[in-house]
PDB file of C-alpha atoms and ligand atoms in Angstrom:
ATOM      1  CA  MET A 659       0.045   0.006  -0.021  1.00 77.00           C
ATOM      2  CA  ASP A 660       1.248   3.483  -0.904  1.00 84.00           C
ATOM      3  CA  TRP A 661       1.075   5.615   2.232  1.00 91.00           C
ATOM      4  CA  GLY A 662       2.339   8.747   0.446  1.00 91.00           C
ATOM      5  CA  SER A 663       5.088  11.128   1.529  1.00 94.00           C
ATOM      6  CA  TYR A 664       4.694  14.176   3.633  1.00 98.00           C
ATOM      7  CA  ALA A 665       6.548  17.368   4.558  1.00 98.00           C
ATOM      8  CA  THR A 666       5.921  17.013   8.248  1.00 98.00           C
ATOM      9  CA  LEU A 667       5.316  13.277   8.845  1.00 98.00           C
ATOM     10  CA  SER A 668       7.782  10.445   8.728  1.00 98.00           C
ATOM     11  CA  LEU A 669       6.396   6.950   8.077  1.00 97.00           C
ATOM     12  CA  GLU A 670       7.968   3.634   8.702  1.00 96.00           C
ATOM     13  CA  GLN A 671       6.425   0.192   8.339  1.00 95.00           C
ATOM     14  CA  ASP A 672       7.835  -2.191  10.923  1.00 95.00           C
ATOM     15  CA  GLY A 673       6.293  -5.646  10.487  1.00 95.00           C
ATOM     16  CA  ASP A 674       2.571  -5.300  11.282  1.00 96.00           C
ATOM     17  CA  ALA A 675       2.996  -1.757  12.631  1.00 97.00           C
ATOM     18  CA  LEU A 676       2.964   1.541  10.765  1.00 97.00           C
ATOM     19  CA  ILE A 677       4.952   4.110  12.775  1.00 98.00           C
ATOM     20  CA  VAL A 678       3.818   7.644  12.073  1.00 98.00           C
ATOM     21  CA  THR A 679       6.036  10.378  13.448  1.00 98.00           C
ATOM     22  CA  VAL A 680       5.105  14.075  13.562  1.00 98.00           C
ATOM     23  CA  ASN A 681       8.366  15.531  12.451  1.00 98.00           C
ATOM     24  CA  ARG A 682       8.832  19.197  13.438  1.00 98.00           C
ATOM     25  CA  PRO A 683      11.155  18.829  16.434  1.00 97.00           C
ATOM     26  CA  GLU A 684      12.339  22.450  16.122  1.00 97.00           C
ATOM     27  CA  ALA A 685       8.856  23.509  17.173  1.00 97.00           C
ATOM     28  CA  LEU A 686       8.206  20.598  19.494  1.00 98.00           C
ATOM     29  CA  ASN A 687       6.040  19.021  16.734  1.00 98.00           C
ATOM     30  CA  ALA A 688       3.341  21.718  17.024  1.00 98.00           C
ATOM     31  CA  LEU A 689       0.395  21.283  14.759  1.00 97.00           C
ATOM     32  CA  ALA A 690       1.077  23.884  12.086  1.00 96.00           C
ATOM     33  CA  ASN A 691      -1.459  23.990   9.157  1.00 96.00           C
ATOM     34  CA  GLN A 692       0.951  21.862   7.138  1.00 97.00           C
ATOM     35  CA  VAL A 693       0.889  19.115   9.721  1.00 98.00           C
ATOM     36  CA  VAL A 694      -2.925  19.203   9.741  1.00 98.00           C
ATOM     37  CA  ASP A 695      -2.959  18.970   5.917  1.00 97.00           C
ATOM     38  CA  ASP A 696      -0.559  16.033   6.076  1.00 98.00           C
ATOM     39  CA  LEU A 697      -2.578  14.251   8.721  1.00 98.00           C
ATOM     40  CA  LEU A 698      -5.708  14.716   6.700  1.00 98.00           C
ATOM     41  CA  GLU A 699      -4.063  13.298   3.590  1.00 97.00           C
ATOM     42  CA  LEU A 700      -2.593  10.333   5.459  1.00 97.00           C
ATOM     43  CA  THR A 701      -5.762   9.465   7.390  1.00 97.00           C
ATOM     44  CA  GLY A 702      -7.676   9.619   4.047  1.00 96.00           C
ATOM     45  CA  ARG A 703      -5.304   7.039   2.623  1.00 95.00           C
ATOM     46  CA  LEU A 704      -5.384   4.812   5.682  1.00 95.00           C
ATOM     47  CA  GLU A 705      -9.114   4.385   5.464  1.00 92.00           C
ATOM     48  CA  GLY A 706      -8.468   1.731   2.829  1.00 90.00           C
ATOM     49  CA  ILE A 707      -6.780  -0.689   5.264  1.00 94.00           C
ATOM     50  CA  GLY A 708      -8.520  -4.013   5.311  1.00 91.00           C
ATOM     51  CA  ARG A 709     -10.472  -3.453   2.139  1.00 89.00           C
ATOM     52  CA  ASP A 710     -10.573  -6.698   0.082  1.00 85.00           C
ATOM     53  CA  ALA A 711      -9.032  -8.579   2.987  1.00 88.00           C
ATOM     54  CA  ASP A 712      -5.758  -6.719   2.520  1.00 91.00           C
ATOM     55  CA  TRP A 713      -4.367  -5.905   5.937  1.00 94.00           C
ATOM     56  CA  PRO A 714      -0.986  -4.353   5.206  1.00 93.00           C
ATOM     57  CA  VAL A 715      -0.688  -3.304   8.876  1.00 96.00           C
ATOM     58  CA  ARG A 716      -2.595  -4.272  12.037  1.00 97.00           C
ATOM     59  CA  GLY A 717      -2.058  -1.209  14.109  1.00 98.00           C
ATOM     60  CA  ILE A 718      -0.619   2.319  13.917  1.00 98.00           C
ATOM     61  CA  VAL A 719       1.718   4.014  16.312  1.00 98.00           C
ATOM     62  CA  LEU A 720       1.545   7.784  16.380  1.00 98.00           C
ATOM     63  CA  THR A 721       4.552   9.523  17.972  1.00 98.00           C
ATOM     64  CA  GLY A 722       6.611  12.740  17.916  1.00 98.00           C
ATOM     65  CA  ALA A 723      10.187  13.351  16.642  1.00 98.00           C
ATOM     66  CA  GLY A 724      12.947  14.295  19.067  1.00 97.00           C
ATOM     67  CA  ALA A 725      13.482  13.716  22.719  1.00 94.00           C
ATOM     68  CA  LYS A 726      11.225  16.393  24.080  1.00 97.00           C
ATOM     69  CA  ALA A 727       7.696  16.264  22.743  1.00 98.00           C
ATOM     70  CA  PHE A 728       4.923  14.183  21.287  1.00 98.00           C
ATOM     71  CA  VAL A 729       3.128  17.369  20.128  1.00 98.00           C
ATOM     72  CA  ALA A 730       3.278  20.618  22.142  1.00 98.00           C
ATOM     73  CA  GLY A 731      -0.176  21.731  20.739  1.00 97.00           C
ATOM     74  CA  ALA A 732      -1.501  23.902  18.055  1.00 96.00           C
ATOM     75  CA  ASP A 733       1.120  26.061  16.434  1.00 96.00           C
ATOM     76  CA  ILE A 734       0.792  29.208  18.604  1.00 94.00           C
ATOM     77  CA  ARG A 735       2.768  31.414  16.132  1.00 94.00           C
ATOM     78  CA  GLU A 736       0.397  30.490  13.314  1.00 93.00           C
ATOM     79  CA  MET A 737      -2.681  30.979  15.514  1.00 90.00           C
ATOM     80  CA  ASP A 738      -1.408  34.478  16.294  1.00 89.00           C
ATOM     81  CA  GLY A 739      -2.541  35.644  12.830  1.00 86.00           C
ATOM     82  CA  MET A 740      -5.927  33.962  12.796  1.00 93.00           C
ATOM     83  CA  ASP A 741      -9.305  35.666  12.875  1.00 95.00           C
ATOM     84  CA  PRO A 742     -12.337  33.797  14.480  1.00 96.00           C
ATOM     85  CA  ALA A 743     -13.450  32.286  11.205  1.00 97.00           C
ATOM     86  CA  THR A 744      -9.977  30.982  10.262  1.00 95.00           C
ATOM     87  CA  ALA A 745      -9.544  29.632  13.775  1.00 95.00           C
ATOM     88  CA  GLU A 746     -12.879  27.773  13.518  1.00 96.00           C
ATOM     89  CA  ALA A 747     -11.887  26.300  10.204  1.00 95.00           C
ATOM     90  CA  TYR A 748      -8.505  25.208  11.602  1.00 95.00           C
ATOM     91  CA  GLY A 749     -10.283  23.480  14.552  1.00 96.00           C
ATOM     92  CA  ARG A 750     -12.771  21.796  12.275  1.00 97.00           C
ATOM     93  CA  ARG A 751     -10.000  20.410   9.964  1.00 97.00           C
ATOM     94  CA  MET A 752      -8.309  18.912  13.052  1.00 97.00           C
ATOM     95  CA  HIS A 753     -11.685  17.507  14.134  1.00 98.00           C
ATOM     96  CA  GLN A 754     -11.794  15.689  10.824  1.00 98.00           C
ATOM     97  CA  VAL A 755      -8.339  14.172  11.469  1.00 98.00           C
ATOM     98  CA  THR A 756      -9.410  12.936  14.905  1.00 98.00           C
ATOM     99  CA  LEU A 757     -12.673  11.468  13.624  1.00 98.00           C
ATOM    100  CA  ARG A 758     -10.845   9.669  10.917  1.00 98.00           C
ATOM    101  CA  LEU A 759      -8.367   8.211  13.397  1.00 98.00           C
ATOM    102  CA  GLU A 760     -11.317   6.873  15.367  1.00 98.00           C
ATOM    103  CA  GLU A 761     -12.883   5.428  12.205  1.00 97.00           C
ATOM    104  CA  LEU A 762      -9.763   3.618  11.118  1.00 97.00           C
ATOM    105  CA  PRO A 763     -10.328  -0.175  11.028  1.00 97.00           C
ATOM    106  CA  VAL A 764      -7.013  -0.817  13.055  1.00 98.00           C
ATOM    107  CA  PRO A 765      -6.156   0.418  16.526  1.00 98.00           C
ATOM    108  CA  VAL A 766      -4.021   3.525  16.822  1.00 98.00           C
ATOM    109  CA  ILE A 767      -1.596   3.843  19.777  1.00 98.00           C
ATOM    110  CA  ALA A 768      -0.368   7.301  20.796  1.00 98.00           C
ATOM    111  CA  ALA A 769       3.243   6.845  21.993  1.00 98.00           C
ATOM    112  CA  VAL A 770       3.774   9.952  24.097  1.00 98.00           C
ATOM    113  CA  ASN A 771       7.473  10.639  24.505  1.00 96.00           C
ATOM    114  CA  GLY A 772       7.433  14.118  26.063  1.00 98.00           C
ATOM    115  CA  PHE A 773       4.977  17.033  26.036  1.00 98.00           C
ATOM    116  CA  ALA A 774       1.413  16.274  24.896  1.00 98.00           C
ATOM    117  CA  LEU A 775      -0.192  19.684  25.424  1.00 98.00           C
ATOM    118  CA  GLY A 776      -3.301  21.296  24.136  1.00 98.00           C
ATOM    119  CA  GLY A 777      -3.902  20.011  20.570  1.00 98.00           C
ATOM    120  CA  GLY A 778      -1.200  17.369  21.329  1.00 98.00           C
ATOM    121  CA  CYS A 779      -3.159  15.928  24.174  1.00 98.00           C
ATOM    122  CA  GLU A 780      -6.272  16.090  22.009  1.00 98.00           C
ATOM    123  CA  LEU A 781      -4.527  14.234  19.196  1.00 98.00           C
ATOM    124  CA  ALA A 782      -3.544  11.480  21.693  1.00 98.00           C
ATOM    125  CA  LEU A 783      -7.142  11.348  22.984  1.00 98.00           C
ATOM    126  CA  ALA A 784      -8.302  10.417  19.393  1.00 98.00           C
ATOM    127  CA  CYS A 785      -6.075   7.366  19.574  1.00 98.00           C
ATOM    128  CA  ASP A 786      -7.329   4.079  21.024  1.00 98.00           C
ATOM    129  CA  PHE A 787      -4.630   3.733  23.617  1.00 98.00           C
ATOM    130  CA  ILE A 788      -2.184   6.197  25.052  1.00 98.00           C
ATOM    131  CA  TYR A 789       1.195   4.829  26.092  1.00 98.00           C
ATOM    132  CA  ALA A 790       3.705   7.213  27.691  1.00 98.00           C
ATOM    133  CA  SER A 791       7.380   7.371  28.699  1.00 98.00           C
ATOM    134  CA  ALA A 792       7.976   8.212  32.366  1.00 98.00           C
ATOM    135  CA  ASP A 793       9.014  11.778  31.440  1.00 97.00           C
ATOM    136  CA  ALA A 794       5.906  12.536  29.405  1.00 98.00           C
ATOM    137  CA  SER A 795       3.574  15.318  30.459  1.00 98.00           C
ATOM    138  CA  PHE A 796       0.030  16.164  29.576  1.00 98.00           C
ATOM    139  CA  GLY A 797      -2.190  19.151  29.805  1.00 98.00           C
ATOM    140  CA  GLN A 798      -4.774  21.404  28.236  1.00 98.00           C
ATOM    141  CA  PRO A 799      -3.104  24.777  28.751  1.00 98.00           C
ATOM    142  CA  GLU A 800      -5.435  26.737  26.414  1.00 98.00           C
ATOM    143  CA  VAL A 801      -6.878  28.888  29.218  1.00 98.00           C
ATOM    144  CA  ALA A 802      -3.370  30.300  29.790  1.00 97.00           C
ATOM    145  CA  LEU A 803      -3.585  31.656  26.188  1.00 96.00           C
ATOM    146  CA  GLY A 804      -7.230  32.909  26.585  1.00 96.00           C
ATOM    147  CA  LEU A 805      -8.390  30.004  24.530  1.00 97.00           C
ATOM    148  CA  VAL A 806     -10.341  26.729  25.059  1.00 97.00           C
ATOM    149  CA  PRO A 807      -9.684  23.290  23.732  1.00 98.00           C
ATOM    150  CA  GLY A 808     -10.434  23.273  20.052  1.00 97.00           C
ATOM    151  CA  PHE A 809      -9.344  19.886  18.741  1.00 97.00           C
ATOM    152  CA  GLY A 810     -11.865  17.660  20.627  1.00 98.00           C
ATOM    153  CA  GLY A 811     -10.612  17.964  24.189  1.00 98.00           C
ATOM    154  CA  SER A 812     -13.864  19.231  25.692  1.00 97.00           C
ATOM    155  CA  VAL A 813     -15.547  16.017  24.475  1.00 97.00           C
ATOM    156  CA  ARG A 814     -12.875  13.290  24.627  1.00 98.00           C
ATOM    157  CA  LEU A 815     -11.039  14.245  27.793  1.00 98.00           C
ATOM    158  CA  GLN A 816     -14.192  13.765  29.829  1.00 97.00           C
ATOM    159  CA  GLN A 817     -14.994  10.574  28.052  1.00 96.00           C
ATOM    160  CA  ARG A 818     -11.637   9.190  28.991  1.00 97.00           C
ATOM    161  CA  VAL A 819     -11.087  10.425  32.551  1.00 98.00           C
ATOM    162  CA  GLY A 820     -14.571  11.635  33.738  1.00 97.00           C
ATOM    163  CA  ALA A 821     -16.058  15.055  34.041  1.00 97.00           C
ATOM    164  CA  GLY A 822     -14.433  16.064  37.336  1.00 98.00           C
ATOM    165  CA  GLN A 823     -10.808  15.282  36.326  1.00 98.00           C
ATOM    166  CA  ALA A 824     -11.361  16.763  32.866  1.00 98.00           C
ATOM    167  CA  ARG A 825     -12.751  20.034  34.236  1.00 98.00           C
ATOM    168  CA  GLU A 826      -9.943  20.380  36.648  1.00 98.00           C
ATOM    169  CA  LEU A 827      -7.368  19.931  33.907  1.00 98.00           C
ATOM    170  CA  ILE A 828      -9.054  22.211  31.438  1.00 98.00           C
ATOM    171  CA  PHE A 829      -9.997  25.012  33.904  1.00 98.00           C
ATOM    172  CA  THR A 830      -6.625  25.184  35.526  1.00 98.00           C
ATOM    173  CA  GLY A 831      -4.488  24.474  32.391  1.00 98.00           C
ATOM    174  CA  ARG A 832      -2.287  22.485  34.753  1.00 98.00           C
ATOM    175  CA  ARG A 833       0.363  20.029  33.449  1.00 98.00           C
ATOM    176  CA  ILE A 834       0.481  16.546  34.921  1.00 98.00           C
ATOM    177  CA  ASP A 835       3.159  13.892  34.598  1.00 98.00           C
ATOM    178  CA  ALA A 836       2.799  10.391  33.106  1.00 98.00           C
ATOM    179  CA  ARG A 837       2.185   8.703  36.410  1.00 98.00           C
ATOM    180  CA  HIS A 838      -0.513  11.026  37.377  1.00 98.00           C
ATOM    181  CA  ALA A 839      -2.043  10.708  33.903  1.00 98.00           C
ATOM    182  CA  HIS A 840      -1.958   6.908  34.401  1.00 98.00           C
ATOM    183  CA  GLY A 841      -3.630   7.219  37.754  1.00 98.00           C
ATOM    184  CA  ILE A 842      -6.647   9.090  36.321  1.00 98.00           C
ATOM    185  CA  GLY A 843      -6.937   6.702  33.376  1.00 98.00           C
ATOM    186  CA  LEU A 844      -5.678   9.093  30.676  1.00 98.00           C
ATOM    187  CA  VAL A 845      -2.657   6.830  30.016  1.00 98.00           C
ATOM    188  CA  ASN A 846      -2.921   3.102  29.613  1.00 98.00           C
ATOM    189  CA  ARG A 847       0.774   2.217  30.329  1.00 98.00           C
ATOM    190  CA  VAL A 848       3.871   4.051  31.427  1.00 98.00           C
ATOM    191  CA  PHE A 849       7.396   2.909  30.228  1.00 98.00           C
ATOM    192  CA  ASP A 850      10.792   3.793  31.685  1.00 98.00           C
ATOM    193  CA  ASP A 851      12.033   5.562  28.536  1.00 97.00           C
ATOM    194  CA  ALA A 852      11.349   6.392  24.971  1.00 97.00           C
ATOM    195  CA  ALA A 853      12.905   3.129  23.623  1.00 97.00           C
ATOM    196  CA  ALA A 854      10.855   1.039  26.025  1.00 98.00           C
ATOM    197  CA  LEU A 855       7.782   2.964  24.989  1.00 98.00           C
ATOM    198  CA  MET A 856       8.279   2.166  21.325  1.00 98.00           C
ATOM    199  CA  ASP A 857       9.020  -1.498  22.113  1.00 98.00           C
ATOM    200  CA  GLY A 858       5.805  -1.675  24.183  1.00 98.00           C
ATOM    201  CA  ALA A 859       3.716  -0.197  21.385  1.00 98.00           C
ATOM    202  CA  ARG A 860       5.253  -2.599  18.784  1.00 98.00           C
ATOM    203  CA  ALA A 861       4.649  -5.536  21.128  1.00 98.00           C
ATOM    204  CA  THR A 862       0.926  -4.604  21.462  1.00 98.00           C
ATOM    205  CA  ILE A 863       0.622  -4.445  17.672  1.00 98.00           C
ATOM    206  CA  ALA A 864       2.266  -7.908  17.377  1.00 97.00           C
ATOM    207  CA  GLU A 865      -0.390  -9.135  19.831  1.00 97.00           C
ATOM    208  CA  LEU A 866      -3.131  -7.599  17.604  1.00 97.00           C
ATOM    209  CA  ALA A 867      -1.657  -9.394  14.579  1.00 96.00           C
ATOM    210  CA  ARG A 868      -2.507 -12.747  16.212  1.00 96.00           C
ATOM    211  CA  VAL A 869      -6.202 -12.127  16.524  1.00 97.00           C
ATOM    212  CA  SER A 870      -8.933 -11.587  13.913  1.00 98.00           C
ATOM    213  CA  PRO A 871      -8.562  -8.195  12.150  1.00 98.00           C
ATOM    214  CA  THR A 872     -12.233  -8.096  11.146  1.00 98.00           C
ATOM    215  CA  ALA A 873     -13.192  -8.676  14.840  1.00 98.00           C
ATOM    216  CA  VAL A 874     -10.862  -5.990  16.059  1.00 98.00           C
ATOM    217  CA  ALA A 875     -12.311  -3.556  13.432  1.00 98.00           C
ATOM    218  CA  ASN A 876     -15.834  -4.501  14.422  1.00 98.00           C
ATOM    219  CA  ALA A 877     -14.985  -4.063  18.162  1.00 98.00           C
ATOM    220  CA  LYS A 878     -13.504  -0.590  17.569  1.00 98.00           C
ATOM    221  CA  ARG A 879     -16.460   0.522  15.436  1.00 98.00           C
ATOM    222  CA  THR A 880     -18.868  -0.824  18.021  1.00 98.00           C
ATOM    223  CA  MET A 881     -17.126   0.823  20.935  1.00 97.00           C
ATOM    224  CA  HIS A 882     -17.271   4.219  19.150  1.00 95.00           C
ATOM    225  CA  ARG A 883     -20.800   3.791  18.122  1.00 96.00           C
ATOM    226  CA  VAL A 884     -22.107   3.023  21.701  1.00 97.00           C
ATOM    227  CA  GLN A 885     -20.229   5.905  23.276  1.00 94.00           C
ATOM    228  CA  GLY A 886     -22.703   8.311  24.679  1.00 91.00           C
ATOM    229  CA  LEU A 887     -25.684   6.024  24.125  1.00 97.00           C
ATOM    230  CA  GLY A 888     -27.909   4.678  26.901  1.00 97.00           C
ATOM    231  CA  VAL A 889     -27.604   1.015  27.938  1.00 98.00           C
ATOM    232  CA  ALA A 890     -30.595  -0.167  25.949  1.00 98.00           C
ATOM    233  CA  GLU A 891     -29.590   1.653  22.745  1.00 98.00           C
ATOM    234  CA  GLY A 892     -25.952   0.500  23.221  1.00 98.00           C
ATOM    235  CA  LEU A 893     -26.997  -3.119  23.541  1.00 98.00           C
ATOM    236  CA  GLU A 894     -28.924  -2.792  20.237  1.00 98.00           C
ATOM    237  CA  VAL A 895     -25.741  -1.721  18.534  1.00 98.00           C
ATOM    238  CA  GLU A 896     -23.784  -4.539  20.206  1.00 98.00           C
ATOM    239  CA  ALA A 897     -26.415  -7.075  18.993  1.00 98.00           C
ATOM    240  CA  GLU A 898     -25.958  -5.848  15.382  1.00 98.00           C
ATOM    241  CA  SER A 899     -22.172  -6.100  15.715  1.00 98.00           C
ATOM    242  CA  PHE A 900     -22.347  -9.610  17.203  1.00 98.00           C
ATOM    243  CA  ARG A 901     -24.593 -10.683  14.420  1.00 98.00           C
ATOM    244  CA  GLU A 902     -22.235  -9.126  11.829  1.00 97.00           C
ATOM    245  CA  ALA A 903     -19.309 -11.006  13.363  1.00 98.00           C
ATOM    246  CA  PHE A 904     -21.018 -14.279  12.419  1.00 97.00           C
ATOM    247  CA  THR A 905     -21.054 -13.205   8.763  1.00 97.00           C
ATOM    248  CA  THR A 906     -17.231 -13.201   8.597  1.00 97.00           C
ATOM    249  CA  GLU A 907     -14.953 -15.999   7.483  1.00 97.00           C
ATOM    250  CA  ASP A 908     -12.706 -15.075  10.431  1.00 98.00           C
ATOM    251  CA  SER A 909     -15.433 -16.092  12.912  1.00 97.00           C
ATOM    252  CA  ALA A 910     -15.876 -19.458  11.230  1.00 97.00           C
ATOM    253  CA  VAL A 911     -12.138 -20.027  11.128  1.00 97.00           C
ATOM    254  CA  GLY A 912     -11.718 -18.874  14.703  1.00 97.00           C
ATOM    255  CA  ARG A 913     -14.407 -21.220  16.067  1.00 96.00           C
ATOM    256  CA  ALA A 914     -13.290 -24.229  14.034  1.00 96.00           C
ATOM    257  CA  ALA A 915      -9.671 -23.730  15.148  1.00 96.00           C
ATOM    258  CA  PHE A 916     -10.724 -23.636  18.746  1.00 96.00           C
ATOM    259  CA  VAL A 917     -12.663 -26.904  18.412  1.00 96.00           C
ATOM    260  CA  ALA A 918      -9.749 -28.584  16.550  1.00 96.00           C
ATOM    261  CA  LYS A 919      -7.324 -27.264  19.264  1.00 96.00           C
ATOM    262  CA  GLU A 920      -5.343 -25.344  16.553  1.00 96.00           C
ATOM    263  CA  ARG A 921      -4.215 -21.888  16.220  1.00 95.00           C
ATOM    264  CA  ALA A 922      -6.470 -19.882  13.867  1.00 96.00           C
ATOM    265  CA  ALA A 923      -5.056 -18.556  10.666  1.00 95.00           C
ATOM    266  CA  PHE A 924      -7.507 -15.760  10.077  1.00 97.00           C
ATOM    267  CA  PRO A 925      -8.177 -14.801   6.382  1.00 96.00           C
ATOM    268  CA  GLY A 926      -9.095 -11.166   7.367  1.00 96.00           C
ATOM    269  CA  ARG A 927     -12.539 -11.205   5.915  1.00 96.00           C
TER     270      ARG A 927
HETATM  271  N1  CO8 B  24       3.488  26.432  18.844  1.00 87.32           N
HETATM  272  C1  CO8 B  24       4.525  26.878  18.215  1.00 87.32           C
HETATM  273  N2  CO8 B  24       5.834  26.750  18.600  1.00 87.32           N
HETATM  274  C2  CO8 B  24       6.023  26.029  19.691  1.00 87.32           C
HETATM  275  C3  CO8 B  24       5.035  25.532  20.460  1.00 87.32           C
HETATM  276  C4  CO8 B  24       3.740  25.636  19.975  1.00 87.32           C
HETATM  277  N3  CO8 B  24       2.654  25.140  20.547  1.00 87.32           N
HETATM  278  N4  CO8 B  24       5.572  24.878  21.547  1.00 87.32           N
HETATM  279  C5  CO8 B  24       6.869  25.114  21.450  1.00 87.32           C
HETATM  280  N5  CO8 B  24       7.182  25.825  20.380  1.00 87.32           N
HETATM  281  C6  CO8 B  24       8.532  26.182  19.906  1.00 87.32           C
HETATM  282  C7  CO8 B  24       9.069  27.312  20.828  1.00 87.32           C
HETATM  283  O1  CO8 B  24       8.565  28.578  20.409  1.00 87.32           O
HETATM  284  C8  CO8 B  24      10.544  27.200  20.599  1.00 87.32           C
HETATM  285  O2  CO8 B  24      10.891  27.718  19.377  1.00 87.32           O
HETATM  286  P1  CO8 B  24      12.189  28.640  19.182  1.00 87.32           P
HETATM  287  O3  CO8 B  24      13.359  27.730  19.500  1.00 87.32           O
HETATM  288  O4  CO8 B  24      12.177  29.059  17.739  1.00 87.32           O
HETATM  289  O5  CO8 B  24      12.023  29.753  20.190  1.00 87.32           O
HETATM  290  C9  CO8 B  24      10.710  25.684  20.395  1.00 87.32           C
HETATM  291  O6  CO8 B  24       9.444  25.141  20.112  1.00 87.32           O
HETATM  292  C10 CO8 B  24      11.170  24.969  21.739  1.00 87.32           C
HETATM  293  O7  CO8 B  24      10.306  25.380  22.778  1.00 87.32           O
HETATM  294  P2  CO8 B  24      10.770  26.066  24.165  1.00 87.32           P
HETATM  295  O8  CO8 B  24      12.030  26.785  23.947  1.00 87.32           O
HETATM  296  O9  CO8 B  24       9.624  26.799  24.656  1.00 87.32           O
HETATM  297  O10 CO8 B  24      11.033  24.742  25.031  1.00 87.32           O
HETATM  298  P3  CO8 B  24      10.947  24.621  26.620  1.00 87.32           P
HETATM  299  O11 CO8 B  24      11.525  23.229  26.930  1.00 87.32           O
HETATM  300  O12 CO8 B  24      11.537  25.791  27.274  1.00 87.32           O
HETATM  301  O13 CO8 B  24       9.349  24.608  26.902  1.00 87.32           O
HETATM  302  C11 CO8 B  24       7.062  23.948  26.571  1.00 87.32           C
HETATM  303  C12 CO8 B  24       8.550  23.614  26.404  1.00 87.32           C
HETATM  304  C13 CO8 B  24       6.725  24.027  28.088  1.00 87.32           C
HETATM  305  C14 CO8 B  24       6.274  22.864  25.901  1.00 87.32           C
HETATM  306  C15 CO8 B  24       6.797  25.308  25.933  1.00 87.32           C
HETATM  307  O14 CO8 B  24       7.312  25.309  24.591  1.00 87.32           O
HETATM  308  C16 CO8 B  24       5.367  25.656  25.769  1.00 87.32           C
HETATM  309  O15 CO8 B  24       4.727  26.095  26.771  1.00 87.32           O
HETATM  310  N6  CO8 B  24       4.776  25.477  24.549  1.00 87.32           N
HETATM  311  C17 CO8 B  24       3.364  25.816  24.363  1.00 87.32           C
HETATM  312  C18 CO8 B  24       2.484  24.726  24.864  1.00 87.32           C
HETATM  313  C19 CO8 B  24       1.048  25.147  24.704  1.00 87.32           C
HETATM  314  O16 CO8 B  24       0.497  26.137  25.275  1.00 87.32           O
HETATM  315  N7  CO8 B  24       0.336  24.352  23.869  1.00 87.32           N
HETATM  316  C20 CO8 B  24      -1.084  24.581  23.662  1.00 87.32           C
HETATM  317  C21 CO8 B  24      -1.273  25.405  22.503  1.00 87.32           C
HETATM  318  S1  CO8 B  24      -2.985  25.877  22.289  1.00 87.32           S
HETATM  319  C22 CO8 B  24      -3.699  24.514  21.568  1.00 87.32           C
HETATM  320  O17 CO8 B  24      -3.096  23.520  21.401  1.00 87.32           O
HETATM  321  C23 CO8 B  24      -5.106  24.720  21.245  1.00 87.32           C
HETATM  322  C24 CO8 B  24      -5.662  23.651  20.394  1.00 87.32           C
HETATM  323  C25 CO8 B  24      -7.030  24.024  19.863  1.00 87.32           C
HETATM  324  C26 CO8 B  24      -6.861  25.089  18.763  1.00 87.32           C
HETATM  325  C27 CO8 B  24      -8.259  25.475  18.286  1.00 87.32           C
HETATM  326  C28 CO8 B  24      -8.190  26.034  16.923  1.00 87.32           C
HETATM  327  C29 CO8 B  24      -7.833  27.479  16.776  1.00 87.32           C
END
């Protein structure tokens, strides 16, 4: 699959993992317009993963270049020249990136190797799991700039950590370290350093490569669809997804392999 080439993103396929690195270390990987354009283009291409039972990768790792930052937020210098309409359009384009990440048929892991602030924290929140190095830090410092979260933080931070924790972070603009972020459920796992972080993310994708890709895609879609629904409505969605799972070859292969006491070789359809 041709993933394209980008001014501000580096791509590397490593086995079943696609590693995407936001590559503007001189500005702590801040989300300049060019980065948003590149993320839109890339996420558009990635939508094809799994089509026609072609699963070129089984998971994506999103990280930041350099030793200091995942992404230090929206590009404050570029925002300086924006009027309200341009700012709204900028936020909406980034919303599209985050929605596409959630709609991808494979899990996305944010590997946070330093600052994940403002739009950087919001980009991580659009990923399925957030892994962090011990020296990572998180925050929504928009209020210190007279702004509010604009890339999805008002919605996704409270979904991830609950309303009370989200309000405290957003209203104070406070920065928290990786262990604190882990304690409130923002971060799934904390690793000693950046190398261990990337190893951990790759190992999870190797695990994903052993199970059914259609089932993982179905589970991801279902979990996004039920978010915000009441229990009864959510169970309706789950019933549809469970039914759909039984239409896949993967489910037939998976069940037959269990009965035969063999390891399933999933066809991915
Ligand atoms: N935008 C642009 N440049 C940045 C940014 C940024 N967000 N963050 C860092 N940089 C640049 C610095 O200006 C500096 O450049 P230079 O070397 O040319 O002076 C370089 O990166 C290195 O940064 P520092 O020298 O500041 O490094 P420190 O280690 O001293 O500090 C910090 C690191 C604490 C991360 C500090 O850089 C900082 O506070 N950055 C800003 C963090 C922030 O406030 N982020 C939130 C931005 S607002 C946002 O994301 C809103 C999203 C919603 C937008 C809605 C649509 C309009």
